[in-house]
PDB file of C-alpha atoms in Angstrom:
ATOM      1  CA  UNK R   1     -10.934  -9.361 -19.480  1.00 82.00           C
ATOM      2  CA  UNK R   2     -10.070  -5.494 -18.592  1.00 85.00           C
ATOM      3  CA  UNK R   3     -11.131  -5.686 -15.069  1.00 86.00           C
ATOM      4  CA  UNK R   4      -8.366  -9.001 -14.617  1.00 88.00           C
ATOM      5  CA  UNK R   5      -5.993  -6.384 -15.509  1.00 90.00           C
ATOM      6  CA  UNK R   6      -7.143  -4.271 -12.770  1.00 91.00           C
ATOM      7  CA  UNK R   7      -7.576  -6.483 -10.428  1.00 92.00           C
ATOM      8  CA  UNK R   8      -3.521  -7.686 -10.972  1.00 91.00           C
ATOM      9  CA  UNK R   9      -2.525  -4.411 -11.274  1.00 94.00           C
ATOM     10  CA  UNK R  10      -3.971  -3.341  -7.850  1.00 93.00           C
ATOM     11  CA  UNK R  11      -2.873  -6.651  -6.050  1.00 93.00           C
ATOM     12  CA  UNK R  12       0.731  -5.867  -7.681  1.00 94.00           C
ATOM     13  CA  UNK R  13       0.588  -2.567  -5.909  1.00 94.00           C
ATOM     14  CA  UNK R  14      -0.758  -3.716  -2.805  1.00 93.00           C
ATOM     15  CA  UNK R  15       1.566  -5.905  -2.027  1.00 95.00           C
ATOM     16  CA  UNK R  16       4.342  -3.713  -3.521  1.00 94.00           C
ATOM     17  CA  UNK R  17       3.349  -1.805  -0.493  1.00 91.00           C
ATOM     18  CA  UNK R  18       3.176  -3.839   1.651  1.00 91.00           C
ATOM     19  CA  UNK R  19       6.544  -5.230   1.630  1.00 92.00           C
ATOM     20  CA  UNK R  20       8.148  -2.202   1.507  1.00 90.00           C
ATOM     21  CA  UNK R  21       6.553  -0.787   4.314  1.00 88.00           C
ATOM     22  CA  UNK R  22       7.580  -3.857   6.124  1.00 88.00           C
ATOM     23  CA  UNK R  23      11.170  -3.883   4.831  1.00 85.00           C
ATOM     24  CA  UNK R  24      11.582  -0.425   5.913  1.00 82.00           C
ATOM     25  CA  UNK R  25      15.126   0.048   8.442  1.00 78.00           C
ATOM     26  CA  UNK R  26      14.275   2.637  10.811  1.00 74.00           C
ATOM     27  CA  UNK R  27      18.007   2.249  11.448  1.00 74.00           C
ATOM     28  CA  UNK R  28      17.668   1.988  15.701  1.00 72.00           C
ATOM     29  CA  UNK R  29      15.347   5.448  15.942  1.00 73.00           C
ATOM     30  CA  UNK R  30      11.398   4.844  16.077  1.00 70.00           C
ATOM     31  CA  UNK R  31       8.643   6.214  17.429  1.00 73.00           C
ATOM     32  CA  UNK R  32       5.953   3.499  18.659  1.00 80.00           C
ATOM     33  CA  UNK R  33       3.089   5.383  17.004  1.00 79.00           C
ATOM     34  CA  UNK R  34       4.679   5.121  13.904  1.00 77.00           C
ATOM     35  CA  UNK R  35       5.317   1.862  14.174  1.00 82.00           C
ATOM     36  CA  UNK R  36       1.864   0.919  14.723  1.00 87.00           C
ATOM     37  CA  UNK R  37       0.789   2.776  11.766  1.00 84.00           C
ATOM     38  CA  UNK R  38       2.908   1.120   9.495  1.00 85.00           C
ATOM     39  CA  UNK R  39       1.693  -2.399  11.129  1.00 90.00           C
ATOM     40  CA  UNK R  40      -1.984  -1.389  10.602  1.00 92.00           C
ATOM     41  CA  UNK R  41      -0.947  -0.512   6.965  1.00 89.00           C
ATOM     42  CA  UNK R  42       1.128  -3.716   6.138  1.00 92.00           C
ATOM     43  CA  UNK R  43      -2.269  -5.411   7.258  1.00 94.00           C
ATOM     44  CA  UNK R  44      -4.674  -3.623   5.105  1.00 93.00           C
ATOM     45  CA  UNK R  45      -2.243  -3.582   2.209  1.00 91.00           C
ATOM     46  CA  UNK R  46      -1.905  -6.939   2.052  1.00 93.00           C
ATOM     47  CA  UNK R  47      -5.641  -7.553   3.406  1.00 92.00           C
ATOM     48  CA  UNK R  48      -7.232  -6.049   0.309  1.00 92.00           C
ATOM     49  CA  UNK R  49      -4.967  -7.564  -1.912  1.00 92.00           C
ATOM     50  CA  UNK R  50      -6.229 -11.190  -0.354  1.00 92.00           C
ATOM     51  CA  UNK R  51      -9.602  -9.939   0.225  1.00 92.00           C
ATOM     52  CA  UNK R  52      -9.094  -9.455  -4.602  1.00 91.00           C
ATOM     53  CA  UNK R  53      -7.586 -12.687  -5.227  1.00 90.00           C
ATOM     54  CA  UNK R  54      -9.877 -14.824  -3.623  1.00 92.00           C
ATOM     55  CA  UNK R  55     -13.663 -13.053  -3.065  1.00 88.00           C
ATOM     56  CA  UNK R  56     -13.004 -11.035  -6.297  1.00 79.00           C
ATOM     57  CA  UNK R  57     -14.123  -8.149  -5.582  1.00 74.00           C
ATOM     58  CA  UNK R  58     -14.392  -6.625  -8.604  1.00 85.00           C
ATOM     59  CA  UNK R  59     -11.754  -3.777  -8.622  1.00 89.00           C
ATOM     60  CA  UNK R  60     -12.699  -0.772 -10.980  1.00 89.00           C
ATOM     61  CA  UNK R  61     -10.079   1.621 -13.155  1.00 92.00           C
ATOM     62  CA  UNK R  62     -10.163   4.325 -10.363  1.00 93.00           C
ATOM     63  CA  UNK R  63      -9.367   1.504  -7.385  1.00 91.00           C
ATOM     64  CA  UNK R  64      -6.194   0.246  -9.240  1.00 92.00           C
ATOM     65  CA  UNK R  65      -5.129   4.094 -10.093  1.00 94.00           C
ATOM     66  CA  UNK R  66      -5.406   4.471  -6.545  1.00 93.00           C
ATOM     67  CA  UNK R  67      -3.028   1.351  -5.895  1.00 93.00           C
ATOM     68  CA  UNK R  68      -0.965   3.168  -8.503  1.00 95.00           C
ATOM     69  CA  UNK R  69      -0.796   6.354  -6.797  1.00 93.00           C
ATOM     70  CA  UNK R  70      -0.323   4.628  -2.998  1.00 90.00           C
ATOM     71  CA  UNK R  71       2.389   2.280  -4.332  1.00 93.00           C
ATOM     72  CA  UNK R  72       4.027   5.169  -6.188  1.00 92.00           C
ATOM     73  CA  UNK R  73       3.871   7.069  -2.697  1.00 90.00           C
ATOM     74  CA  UNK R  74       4.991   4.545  -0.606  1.00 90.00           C
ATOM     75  CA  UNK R  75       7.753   3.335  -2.587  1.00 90.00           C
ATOM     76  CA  UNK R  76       9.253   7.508  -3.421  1.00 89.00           C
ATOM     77  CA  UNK R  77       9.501   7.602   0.493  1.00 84.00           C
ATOM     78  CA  UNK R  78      11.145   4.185   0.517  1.00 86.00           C
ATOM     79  CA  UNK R  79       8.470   3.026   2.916  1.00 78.00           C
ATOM     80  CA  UNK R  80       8.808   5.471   5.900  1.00 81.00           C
ATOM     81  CA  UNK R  81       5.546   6.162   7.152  1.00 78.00           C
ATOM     82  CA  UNK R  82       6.720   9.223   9.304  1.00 76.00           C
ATOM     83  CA  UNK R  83       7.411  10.590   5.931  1.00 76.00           C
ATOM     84  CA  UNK R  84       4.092   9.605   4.659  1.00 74.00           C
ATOM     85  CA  UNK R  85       2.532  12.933   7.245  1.00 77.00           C
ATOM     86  CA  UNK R  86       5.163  14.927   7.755  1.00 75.00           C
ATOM     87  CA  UNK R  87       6.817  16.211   5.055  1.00 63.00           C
ATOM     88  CA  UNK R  88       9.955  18.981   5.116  1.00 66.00           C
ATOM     89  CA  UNK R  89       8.316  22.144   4.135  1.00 56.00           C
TER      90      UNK R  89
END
C-alpha cells in the first residue's frame, strides 16, 4: 500500500516536469543545445513515469524524494533548463 503512494507521487512529479519543461517560452532567444536538452529531458521525464504506471517498477522512498526534489527544481526555475547549469553567482 506505501509503495502505491510512491509510485503516484513520483509519476505526479514526473510529469509535473515534464510539462513544464515543455511549456517553457524561451520568448524568441534559444540556444539549440539547450533546446535539445530540454527535449531529451521531456522524454525521460515522461519515459519513467510510463515506464511506473505500466511495468511497475517498484519505486522506493528515496526515488520519489528524488522526483520531489527534480520537480521542486524544475518548477522554482519555471522550466528553463539554461537555468538548470548555470546559475547567477
Amino acid at each position: 500500500m506505501i509503495e502505491l503512494l510512491f509510485q503516484t507521487t513520483a509519476v505526479i512529479a514526473y510529469i509535473s516536469c515534464g510539462f513544464r519543461i515543455a511549456g517553457f517560452s524561451h520568448g524568441g532567444d534559444f540556444h539549440r543545445g539547450y533546446s535539445i536538452l530540454a527535449a531529451v529531458l521531456i522524454a525521460s521525464f515522461l519515459g519513467q513515469s510510463i515506464h511506473i504506471l505500466f511495468f511497475k517498477d517498484p519505486v522506493t522512498l528515496w526515488d520519489a524524494i528524488f522526483a520531489i526534489i527534480l520537480a521542486i527544481v524544475i518548477l522554482r526555475t519555471k522550466g528553463n533548463v539554461a537555468k538548470l547549469i548555470w546559475s547567477p553567482a
